[in-house]
Each structure stands twice: as C-alpha cells, then as structure tokens.
Short mmCIF file of C-alpha atoms and ligand atoms in Angstrom, two decimals:
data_model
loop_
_atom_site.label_atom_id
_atom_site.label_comp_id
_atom_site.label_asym_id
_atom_site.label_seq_id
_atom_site.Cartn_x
_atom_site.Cartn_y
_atom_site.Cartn_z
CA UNK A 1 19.40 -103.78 40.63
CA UNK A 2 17.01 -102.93 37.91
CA UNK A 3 16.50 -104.73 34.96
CA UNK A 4 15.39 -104.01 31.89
CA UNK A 5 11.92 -104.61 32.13
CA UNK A 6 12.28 -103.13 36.02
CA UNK A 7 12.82 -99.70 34.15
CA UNK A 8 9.92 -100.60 31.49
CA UNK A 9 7.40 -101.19 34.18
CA UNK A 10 8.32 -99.21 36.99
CA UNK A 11 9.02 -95.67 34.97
CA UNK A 12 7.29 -96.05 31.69
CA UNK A 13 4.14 -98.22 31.68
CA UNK A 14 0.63 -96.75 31.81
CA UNK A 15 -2.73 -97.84 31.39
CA UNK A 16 -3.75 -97.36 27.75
CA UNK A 17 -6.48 -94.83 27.77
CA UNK A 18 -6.93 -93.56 23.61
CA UNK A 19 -4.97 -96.54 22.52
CA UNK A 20 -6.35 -99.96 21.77
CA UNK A 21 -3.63 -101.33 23.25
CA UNK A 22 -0.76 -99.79 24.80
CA UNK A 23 2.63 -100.83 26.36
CA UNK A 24 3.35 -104.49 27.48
CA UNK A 25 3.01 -106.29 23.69
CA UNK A 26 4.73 -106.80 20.86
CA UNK A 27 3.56 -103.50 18.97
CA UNK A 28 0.42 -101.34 20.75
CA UNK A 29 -2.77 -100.62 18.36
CA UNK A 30 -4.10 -97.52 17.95
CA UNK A 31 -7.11 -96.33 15.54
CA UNK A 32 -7.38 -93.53 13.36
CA UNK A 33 -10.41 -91.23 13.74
CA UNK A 34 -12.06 -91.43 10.71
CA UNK A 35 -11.57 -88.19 8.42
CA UNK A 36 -8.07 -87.11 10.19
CA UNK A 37 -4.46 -88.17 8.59
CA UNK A 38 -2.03 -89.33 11.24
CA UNK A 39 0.65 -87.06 11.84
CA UNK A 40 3.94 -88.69 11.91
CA UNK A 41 7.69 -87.39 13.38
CA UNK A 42 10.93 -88.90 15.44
CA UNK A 43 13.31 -86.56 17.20
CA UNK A 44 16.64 -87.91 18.71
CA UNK A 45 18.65 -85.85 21.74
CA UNK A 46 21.87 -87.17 22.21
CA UNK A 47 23.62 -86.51 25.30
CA UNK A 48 26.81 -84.27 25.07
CA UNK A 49 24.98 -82.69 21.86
CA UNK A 50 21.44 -81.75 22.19
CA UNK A 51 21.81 -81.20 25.61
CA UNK A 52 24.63 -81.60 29.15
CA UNK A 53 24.48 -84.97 30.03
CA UNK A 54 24.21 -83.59 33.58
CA UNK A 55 20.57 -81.80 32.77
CA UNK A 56 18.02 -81.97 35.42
CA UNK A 57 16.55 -85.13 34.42
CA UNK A 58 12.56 -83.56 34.72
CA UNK A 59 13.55 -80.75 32.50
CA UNK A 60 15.30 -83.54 30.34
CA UNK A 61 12.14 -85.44 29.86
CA UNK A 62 9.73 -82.23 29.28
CA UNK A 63 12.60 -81.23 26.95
CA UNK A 64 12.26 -84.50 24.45
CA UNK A 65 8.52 -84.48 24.56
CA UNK A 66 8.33 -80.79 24.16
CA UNK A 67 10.44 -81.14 20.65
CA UNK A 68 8.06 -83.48 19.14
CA UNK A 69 5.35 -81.62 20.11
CA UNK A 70 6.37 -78.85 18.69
CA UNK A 71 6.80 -80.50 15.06
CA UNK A 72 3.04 -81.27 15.95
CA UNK A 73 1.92 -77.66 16.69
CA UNK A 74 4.09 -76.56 13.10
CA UNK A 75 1.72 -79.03 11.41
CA UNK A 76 -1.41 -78.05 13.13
CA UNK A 77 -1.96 -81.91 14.42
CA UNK A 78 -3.49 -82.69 17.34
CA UNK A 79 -0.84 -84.90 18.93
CA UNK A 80 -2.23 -88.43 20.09
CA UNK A 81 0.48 -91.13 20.60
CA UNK A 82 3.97 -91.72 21.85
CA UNK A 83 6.94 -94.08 21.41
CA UNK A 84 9.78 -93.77 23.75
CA UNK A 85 13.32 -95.36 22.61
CA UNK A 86 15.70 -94.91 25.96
CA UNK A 87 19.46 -95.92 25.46
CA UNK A 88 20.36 -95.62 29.42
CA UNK A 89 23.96 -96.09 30.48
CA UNK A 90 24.58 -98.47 33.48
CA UNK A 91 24.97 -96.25 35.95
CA UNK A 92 21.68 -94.21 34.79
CA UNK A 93 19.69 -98.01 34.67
CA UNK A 94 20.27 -98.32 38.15
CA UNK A 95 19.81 -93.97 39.23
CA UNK A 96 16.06 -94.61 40.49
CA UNK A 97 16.53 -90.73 41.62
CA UNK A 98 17.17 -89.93 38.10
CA UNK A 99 14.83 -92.53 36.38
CA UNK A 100 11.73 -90.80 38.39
CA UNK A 101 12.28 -87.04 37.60
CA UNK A 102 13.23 -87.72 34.09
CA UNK A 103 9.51 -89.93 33.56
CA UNK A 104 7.50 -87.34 35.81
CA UNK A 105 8.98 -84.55 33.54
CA UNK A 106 8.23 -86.56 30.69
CA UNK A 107 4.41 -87.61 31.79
CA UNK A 108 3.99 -84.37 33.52
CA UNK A 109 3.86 -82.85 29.86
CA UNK A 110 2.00 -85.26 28.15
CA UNK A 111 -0.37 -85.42 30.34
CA UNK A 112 -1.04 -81.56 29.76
CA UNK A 113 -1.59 -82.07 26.26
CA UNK A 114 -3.22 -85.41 26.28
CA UNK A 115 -0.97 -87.40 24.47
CA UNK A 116 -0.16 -90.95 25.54
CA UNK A 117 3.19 -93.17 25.85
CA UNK A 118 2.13 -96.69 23.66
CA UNK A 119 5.38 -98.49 23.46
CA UNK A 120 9.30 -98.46 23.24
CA UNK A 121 12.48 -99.91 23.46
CA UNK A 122 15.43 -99.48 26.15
CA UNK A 123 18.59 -100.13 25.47
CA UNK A 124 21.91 -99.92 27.16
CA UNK A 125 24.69 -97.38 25.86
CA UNK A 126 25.05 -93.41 25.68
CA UNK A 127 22.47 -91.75 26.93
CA UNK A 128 20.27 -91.05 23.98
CA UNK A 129 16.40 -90.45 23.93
CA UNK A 130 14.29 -91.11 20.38
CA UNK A 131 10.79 -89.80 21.03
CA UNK A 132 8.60 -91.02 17.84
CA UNK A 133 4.91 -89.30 18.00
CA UNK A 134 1.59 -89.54 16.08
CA UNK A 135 -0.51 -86.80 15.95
CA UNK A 136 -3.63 -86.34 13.87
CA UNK A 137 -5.31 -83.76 11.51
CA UNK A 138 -8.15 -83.08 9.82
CA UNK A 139 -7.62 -84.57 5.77
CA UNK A 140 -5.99 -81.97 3.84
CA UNK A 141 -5.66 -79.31 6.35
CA UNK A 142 -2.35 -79.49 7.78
CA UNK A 143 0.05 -76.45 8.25
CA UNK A 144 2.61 -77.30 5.32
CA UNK A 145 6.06 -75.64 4.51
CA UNK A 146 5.26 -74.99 0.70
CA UNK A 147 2.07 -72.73 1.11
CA UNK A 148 3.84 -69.12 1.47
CA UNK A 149 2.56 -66.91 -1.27
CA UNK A 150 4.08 -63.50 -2.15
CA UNK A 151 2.11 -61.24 -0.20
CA UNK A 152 1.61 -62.92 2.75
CA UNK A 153 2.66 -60.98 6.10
CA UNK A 154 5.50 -63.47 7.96
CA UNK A 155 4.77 -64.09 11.88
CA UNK A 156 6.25 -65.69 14.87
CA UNK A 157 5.27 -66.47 18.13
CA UNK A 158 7.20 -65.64 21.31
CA UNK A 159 10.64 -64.50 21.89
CA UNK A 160 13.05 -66.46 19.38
CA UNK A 161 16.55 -66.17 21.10
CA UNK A 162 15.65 -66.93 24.72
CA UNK A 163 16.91 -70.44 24.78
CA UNK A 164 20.12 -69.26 22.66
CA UNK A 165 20.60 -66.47 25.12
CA UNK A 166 20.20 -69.10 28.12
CA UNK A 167 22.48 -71.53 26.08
CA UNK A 168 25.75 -68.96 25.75
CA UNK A 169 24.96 -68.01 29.61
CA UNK A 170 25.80 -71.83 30.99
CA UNK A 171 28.53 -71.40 28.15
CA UNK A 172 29.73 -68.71 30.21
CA UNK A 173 29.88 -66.20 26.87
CA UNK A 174 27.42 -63.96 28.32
CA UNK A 175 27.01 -62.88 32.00
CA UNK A 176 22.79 -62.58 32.71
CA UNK A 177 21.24 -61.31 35.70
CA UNK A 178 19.76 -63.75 38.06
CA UNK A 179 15.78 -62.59 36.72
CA UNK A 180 17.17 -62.67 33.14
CA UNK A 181 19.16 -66.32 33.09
CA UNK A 182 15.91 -67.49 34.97
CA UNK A 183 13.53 -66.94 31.84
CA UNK A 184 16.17 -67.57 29.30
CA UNK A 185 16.98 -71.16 31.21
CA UNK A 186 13.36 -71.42 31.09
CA UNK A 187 13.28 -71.32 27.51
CA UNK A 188 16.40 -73.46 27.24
CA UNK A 189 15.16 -76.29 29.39
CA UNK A 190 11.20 -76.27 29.52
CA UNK A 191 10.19 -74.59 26.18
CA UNK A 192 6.03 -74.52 25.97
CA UNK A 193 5.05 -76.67 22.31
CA UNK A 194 2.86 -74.14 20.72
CA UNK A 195 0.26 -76.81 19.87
CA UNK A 196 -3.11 -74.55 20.51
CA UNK A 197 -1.57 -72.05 18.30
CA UNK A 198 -0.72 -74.10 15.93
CA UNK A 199 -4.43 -75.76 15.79
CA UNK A 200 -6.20 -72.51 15.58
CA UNK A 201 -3.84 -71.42 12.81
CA UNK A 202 -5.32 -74.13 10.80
CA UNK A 203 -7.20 -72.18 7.79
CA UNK A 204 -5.70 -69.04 8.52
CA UNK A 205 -2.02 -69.63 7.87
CA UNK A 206 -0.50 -70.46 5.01
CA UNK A 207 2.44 -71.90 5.40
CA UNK A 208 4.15 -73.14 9.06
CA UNK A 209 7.32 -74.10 10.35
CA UNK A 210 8.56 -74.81 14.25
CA UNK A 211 11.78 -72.57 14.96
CA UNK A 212 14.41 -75.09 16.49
CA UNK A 213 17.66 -73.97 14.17
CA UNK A 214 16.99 -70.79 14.53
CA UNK A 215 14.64 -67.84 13.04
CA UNK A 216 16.09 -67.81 9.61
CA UNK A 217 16.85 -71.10 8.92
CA UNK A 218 13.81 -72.04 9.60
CA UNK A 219 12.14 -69.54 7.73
CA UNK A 220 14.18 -69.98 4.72
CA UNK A 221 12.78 -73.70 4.49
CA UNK A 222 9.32 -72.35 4.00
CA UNK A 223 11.35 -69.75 1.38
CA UNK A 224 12.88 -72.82 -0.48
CA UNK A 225 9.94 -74.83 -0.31
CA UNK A 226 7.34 -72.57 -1.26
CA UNK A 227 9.84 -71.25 -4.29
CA UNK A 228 9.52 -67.71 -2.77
CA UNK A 229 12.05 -64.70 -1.16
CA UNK A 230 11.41 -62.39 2.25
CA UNK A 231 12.25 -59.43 3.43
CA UNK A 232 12.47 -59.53 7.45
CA UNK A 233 12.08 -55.82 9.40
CA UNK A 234 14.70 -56.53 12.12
CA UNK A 235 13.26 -54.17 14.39
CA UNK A 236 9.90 -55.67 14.30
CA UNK A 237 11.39 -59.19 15.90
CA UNK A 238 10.06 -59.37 19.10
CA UNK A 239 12.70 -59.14 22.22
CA UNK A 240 12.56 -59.99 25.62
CA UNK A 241 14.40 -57.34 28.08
CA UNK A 242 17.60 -59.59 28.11
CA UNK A 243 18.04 -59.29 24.55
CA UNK A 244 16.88 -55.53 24.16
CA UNK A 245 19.21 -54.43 26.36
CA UNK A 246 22.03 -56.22 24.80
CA UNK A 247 21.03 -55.22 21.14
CA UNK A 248 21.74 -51.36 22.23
CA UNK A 249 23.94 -49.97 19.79
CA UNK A 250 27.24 -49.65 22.24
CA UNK A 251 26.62 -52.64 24.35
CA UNK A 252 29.43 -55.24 23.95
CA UNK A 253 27.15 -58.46 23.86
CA UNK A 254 25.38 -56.76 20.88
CA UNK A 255 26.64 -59.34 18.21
CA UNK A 256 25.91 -62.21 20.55
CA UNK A 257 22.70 -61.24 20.79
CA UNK A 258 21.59 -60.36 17.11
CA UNK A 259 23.04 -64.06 16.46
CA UNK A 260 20.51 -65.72 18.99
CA UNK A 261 17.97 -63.39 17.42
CA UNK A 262 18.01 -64.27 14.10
CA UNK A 263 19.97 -67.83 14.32
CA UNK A 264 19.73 -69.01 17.89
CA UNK A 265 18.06 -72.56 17.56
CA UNK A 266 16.23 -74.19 20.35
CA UNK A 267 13.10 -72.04 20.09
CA UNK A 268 10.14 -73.93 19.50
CA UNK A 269 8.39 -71.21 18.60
CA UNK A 270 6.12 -71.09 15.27
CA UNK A 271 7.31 -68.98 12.24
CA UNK A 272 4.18 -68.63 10.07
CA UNK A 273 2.75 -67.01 6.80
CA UNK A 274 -0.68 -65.82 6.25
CA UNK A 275 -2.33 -63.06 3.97
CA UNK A 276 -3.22 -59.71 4.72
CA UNK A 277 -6.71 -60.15 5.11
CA UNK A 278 -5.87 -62.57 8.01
CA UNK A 279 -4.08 -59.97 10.19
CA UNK A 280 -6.79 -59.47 12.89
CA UNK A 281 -8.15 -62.87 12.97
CA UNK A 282 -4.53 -63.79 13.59
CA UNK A 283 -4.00 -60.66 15.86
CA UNK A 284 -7.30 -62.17 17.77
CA UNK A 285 -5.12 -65.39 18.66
CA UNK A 286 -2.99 -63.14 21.31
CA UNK A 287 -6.00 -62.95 23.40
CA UNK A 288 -6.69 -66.70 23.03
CA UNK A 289 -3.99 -68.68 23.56
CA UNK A 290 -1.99 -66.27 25.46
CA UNK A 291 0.88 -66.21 23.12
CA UNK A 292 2.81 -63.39 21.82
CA UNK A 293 2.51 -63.11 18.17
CA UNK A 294 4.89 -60.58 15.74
CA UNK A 295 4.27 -59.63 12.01
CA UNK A 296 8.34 -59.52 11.26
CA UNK A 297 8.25 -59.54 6.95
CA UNK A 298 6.43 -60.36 4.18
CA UNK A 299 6.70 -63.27 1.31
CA UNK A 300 7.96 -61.38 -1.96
CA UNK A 301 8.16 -63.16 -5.45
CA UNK A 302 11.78 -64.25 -6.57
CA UNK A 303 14.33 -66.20 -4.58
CA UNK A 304 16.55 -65.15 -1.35
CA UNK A 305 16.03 -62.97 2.07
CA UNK A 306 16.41 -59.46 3.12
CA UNK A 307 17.34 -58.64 6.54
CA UNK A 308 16.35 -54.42 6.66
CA UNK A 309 16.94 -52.42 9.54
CA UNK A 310 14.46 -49.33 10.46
CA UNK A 311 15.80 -46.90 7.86
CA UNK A 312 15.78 -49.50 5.10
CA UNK A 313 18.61 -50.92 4.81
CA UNK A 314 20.50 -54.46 5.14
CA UNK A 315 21.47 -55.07 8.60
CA UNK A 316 25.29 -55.30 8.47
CA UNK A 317 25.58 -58.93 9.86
CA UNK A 318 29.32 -59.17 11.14
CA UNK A 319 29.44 -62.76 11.98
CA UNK A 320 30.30 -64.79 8.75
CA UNK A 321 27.78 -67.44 9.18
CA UNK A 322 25.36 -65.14 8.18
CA UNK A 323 26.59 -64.77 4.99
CA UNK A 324 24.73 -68.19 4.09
CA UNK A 325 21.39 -66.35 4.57
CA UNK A 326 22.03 -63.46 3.20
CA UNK A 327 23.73 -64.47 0.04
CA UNK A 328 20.99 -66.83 -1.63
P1 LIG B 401 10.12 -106.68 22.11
O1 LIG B 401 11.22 -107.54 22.64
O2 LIG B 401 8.92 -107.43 21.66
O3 LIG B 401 10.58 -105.66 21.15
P2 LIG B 401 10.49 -105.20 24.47
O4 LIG B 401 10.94 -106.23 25.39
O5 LIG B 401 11.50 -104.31 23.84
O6 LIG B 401 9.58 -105.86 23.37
O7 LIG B 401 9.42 -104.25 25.18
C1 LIG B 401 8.37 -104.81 25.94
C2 LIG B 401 7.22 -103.84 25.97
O8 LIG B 401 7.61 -102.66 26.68
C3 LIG B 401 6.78 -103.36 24.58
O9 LIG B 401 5.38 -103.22 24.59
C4 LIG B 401 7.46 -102.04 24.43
O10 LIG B 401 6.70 -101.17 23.59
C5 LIG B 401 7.48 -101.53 25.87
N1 LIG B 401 8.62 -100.62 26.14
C6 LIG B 401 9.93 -100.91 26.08
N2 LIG B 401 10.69 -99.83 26.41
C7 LIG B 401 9.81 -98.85 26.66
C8 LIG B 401 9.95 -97.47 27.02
N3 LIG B 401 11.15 -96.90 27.22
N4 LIG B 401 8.83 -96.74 27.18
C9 LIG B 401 7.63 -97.31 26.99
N5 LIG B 401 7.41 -98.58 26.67
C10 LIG B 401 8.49 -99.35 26.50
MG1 LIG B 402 8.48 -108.79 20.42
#
C-alpha cells in the first residue's frame, strides 16, 4: 500500500538543483535573479473535463506541465519553478503502473526545458492536477495582452485546430486517417510549449497571448485589452493536410473543421502582434526555432473582428457560436 508520503517520495521528490531548497519542507526557497520579475500562473485539469480520465498517464503529465508552460512562453518568461497539487483517487494512490508514467511524462518535460518541481500537496479525491509555475523575465519586458497597436501585422505559430481536430476524432464526429489522427492526437495529448519562441519574441512583439480556447477567443483578449479591432484573412490561417482537405468547399466535415480552425481550443500555440517593420526579423524566427509562423490580420483602430475570406468578404460562419465573435 502506498501512503501519502510513499507517493511524495517515490514519484515526485528530486534533488533541488536552481532552488534553495526544494521538496521535503514546509515551503521550498527559491531566489530571484536580480533584474528579472517572477512570472507567476496556476492551471487546473480536472478529470472528465480537461481531459478522459482514462488518458495515458505520460501524455497526462506532459499535458499539465505543457499548459503552464505555455502561459510562460505567451509572457516571454523563462520558466524556473514548479508546484504540483495531485488529488489521486484510491485506486490511482495505489496504480504504481500509473503513478510512474504519469511522473516520467511529467519530469520528462521539465527536464527539457529546465524547470524544476519545488513542492506540493496530494490529496485524496477526483483526479485533479493543479500545476502552479514561476517563471522569470527580464523587468519590464514581458509579452503583455494590452500592447497591440493598429497597424501591427497579427501572427500565430503552428497549426491552431490540430488538437480540436484530434479531440472530435476520439469523439467519434470525424473519421481521420490513421497518419492524420496520429498528428492531430499528437497535438491533443503532447502539445510542444512554445517557450523559445516566445523568448525571442521579446522586443519584437507587441502584444502575446497562448491559444488554448481557441484562435479567436484568444485573440479577441488582446482586442479587448489593447482597446483595438482585427480583421483576420481566413485563407492565410495556416492548415495542416487534415484540415485542408476537410475545408474543401463540398467536403461534408467542412463546418467541423472551420470551427477547430478558428475556435478549437487546446492549441498552445502563440497568437502575436508586432509592427510592420518587424516582419523579417520575425520571419527569421522560422529558421530558428523551427516553428511555423503565419501573418493571418492586422490590428485596426475601433472595436470588434472581421473574419474576410479571399475575395473580401465576411466568411459566412454557420455555426451560431460564432456569432459572439463576429457581432462585437
Ligand atoms: P505540509 O503538511 O507541511 O503542508 P506535506 O505533508 O503536504 O507538507 O508535504 C510534504 C512535502 O512534500 C512538502 O515539501 C511538499 O511541498 C512536498 N509535496 C507534497 N506533495 C507533493 C507533490 N505532489 N509533488 C511534489 N512535492 C510534493
Ligand atoms: Mg507544514
């Protein structure tokens, strides 16, 4: 049987290597590096809702590290430190199988970007996993949501709908070919934090934002924030194959797939704005971090956001949800 502290020490306790003191006290100690600002963000997944309690428990614990790095990466922070809070049900406490893919996931990713587990709490109950992480950045520099300016070209990195696409395939709403459910799952269950992307962005961009609701949700936060409107070409948002195909005029998954375009959630890609005179220094970042990167809009003065289609005009959005973007 494994108690409490069984699970603490045998899954989740590490040497502290940037910490002062890590796991095993009342609180760990870390220090600040002296000209950065700490960085600070909790994200909750909730069994049942963020994701099937039956998950492949490695993906599950890239999956809640790979969230809060990504609010990281939309800051431009270098992330530093971890917090784990673990609500395990009983039959989970005592799943060593489970327990050691779900914490090799988990360190597997953090120790590709560095960043260190300091501390916790583990509870019984629901499955539920509260990731709390500290990153840090330079005073003043970080990637904020209020900075778009009309003028500035809008971008985003990778292919926004993936994980959507992968979602409504286990949902059995959309048939995928074996190649294409393999990169959309990909997305779904091990999305990359685009945290070198977000760093080099840092005096370039103006404004940032990490695409987990969905392309233009998340864009119209920077919108509201920044007190400004958009107009989005919809042919210039970047597709993988799977959602090409299916955005062909007579294909019957066509309306599926414009909704995991534009509103898909689960992305974790950056949506950025920049100015002009940034477009090849940003263009330049392809080659460097190996990410895509699409110019999709611009930031225009006034209020609101303009979805236009290659002759000009709106995109006639069928499902009603849209309406909410559209109509602001
Ligand atoms: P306390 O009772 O003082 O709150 P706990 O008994 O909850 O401390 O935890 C003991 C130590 O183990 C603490 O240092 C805590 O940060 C750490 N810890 C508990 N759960 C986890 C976890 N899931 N991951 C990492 N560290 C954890
Ligand atoms: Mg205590």
């Amino acid at each position: 049987m494994n108690s409490e502290f069984d699970v603490i020490h045998r899954y989740f306790t590490r040497p502290a290597r940037n910490a002062l003191l890590g796991t095993g006290d009342d609180a760990a100690l870390v220090a600040c590096t002296p000209g950065m600002d700490w960085a600070v963000s909790v994200d909750t997944l909730v069994a049942g809702r963020h994701f099937f309690p039956d998950t492949e428990p490695a993906a599950l614990g890239h999956k809640v590290l790979a969230v809060n790095l990504s609010d990281m990466a939309a800051m431009g922070a270098i992330p530093r430190w971890i917090t784990l809070s673990l609500t395990l049900t009983s039959a989970l406490a005592q799943n060593d199988t489970w327990l050691k893919a779900f914490s090799s996931g988990f360190f597997a990713l953090a120790d590709q970007y560095q960043v260190e587990l300091i501390g916790g709490d583990t509870t019984g109950g629901p499955l539920n996993i509260g990731i709390q992480i500290i990153g840090e950045i330079e005073r003043g520099k970080a990637l904020r949501r209020n900075g778009a300016r009309p003028g500035d070209d809008i971008w985003v990195s990778g292919f926004p709908g993936e994980a959507a696409l992968g979602l409504r395939h286990l949902q059995q709403q959309v048939t995928l070919t074996a190649p294409e459910a393999t990169s959309c799952l990909a997305a779904l269950h091990t999305p990359t934090p685009r945290v070198a992307l977000g760093r080099a962005l840092i005096g370039l961009a103006h404004s940032a934002i990490d695409v987990s609701d969905g392309l233009l949700a998340d864009l119209g936060h920077i919108l509201e924030c920044s007190g400004v409107a958009a107009t989005i070409n919809f042919e210039r948002i970047p597709r993988s194959p799977a959602l090409e195909n299916r955005l062909q005029p007579e294909n019957p998954a066509r309306q599926l797939a414009i909704d995991c375009l534009l509103a898909g959630g689960d992305d974790y890609e950056l949506c950025f704005t920049a100015p002009e005179v940034r477009r090849d220094a940003i263009a330049g970042l392809v080659q460097t971090t190996g990410v895509n990167l699409s110019r999709i809009g611009t930031i225009k003065t006034g209020k609101g956001m303009a979805v236009l289609t290659a002759d000009g005009n709106p995109l006639i959005l069928e499902t009603k949800g849209y309406d909410h973007f559209l109509a602001r």
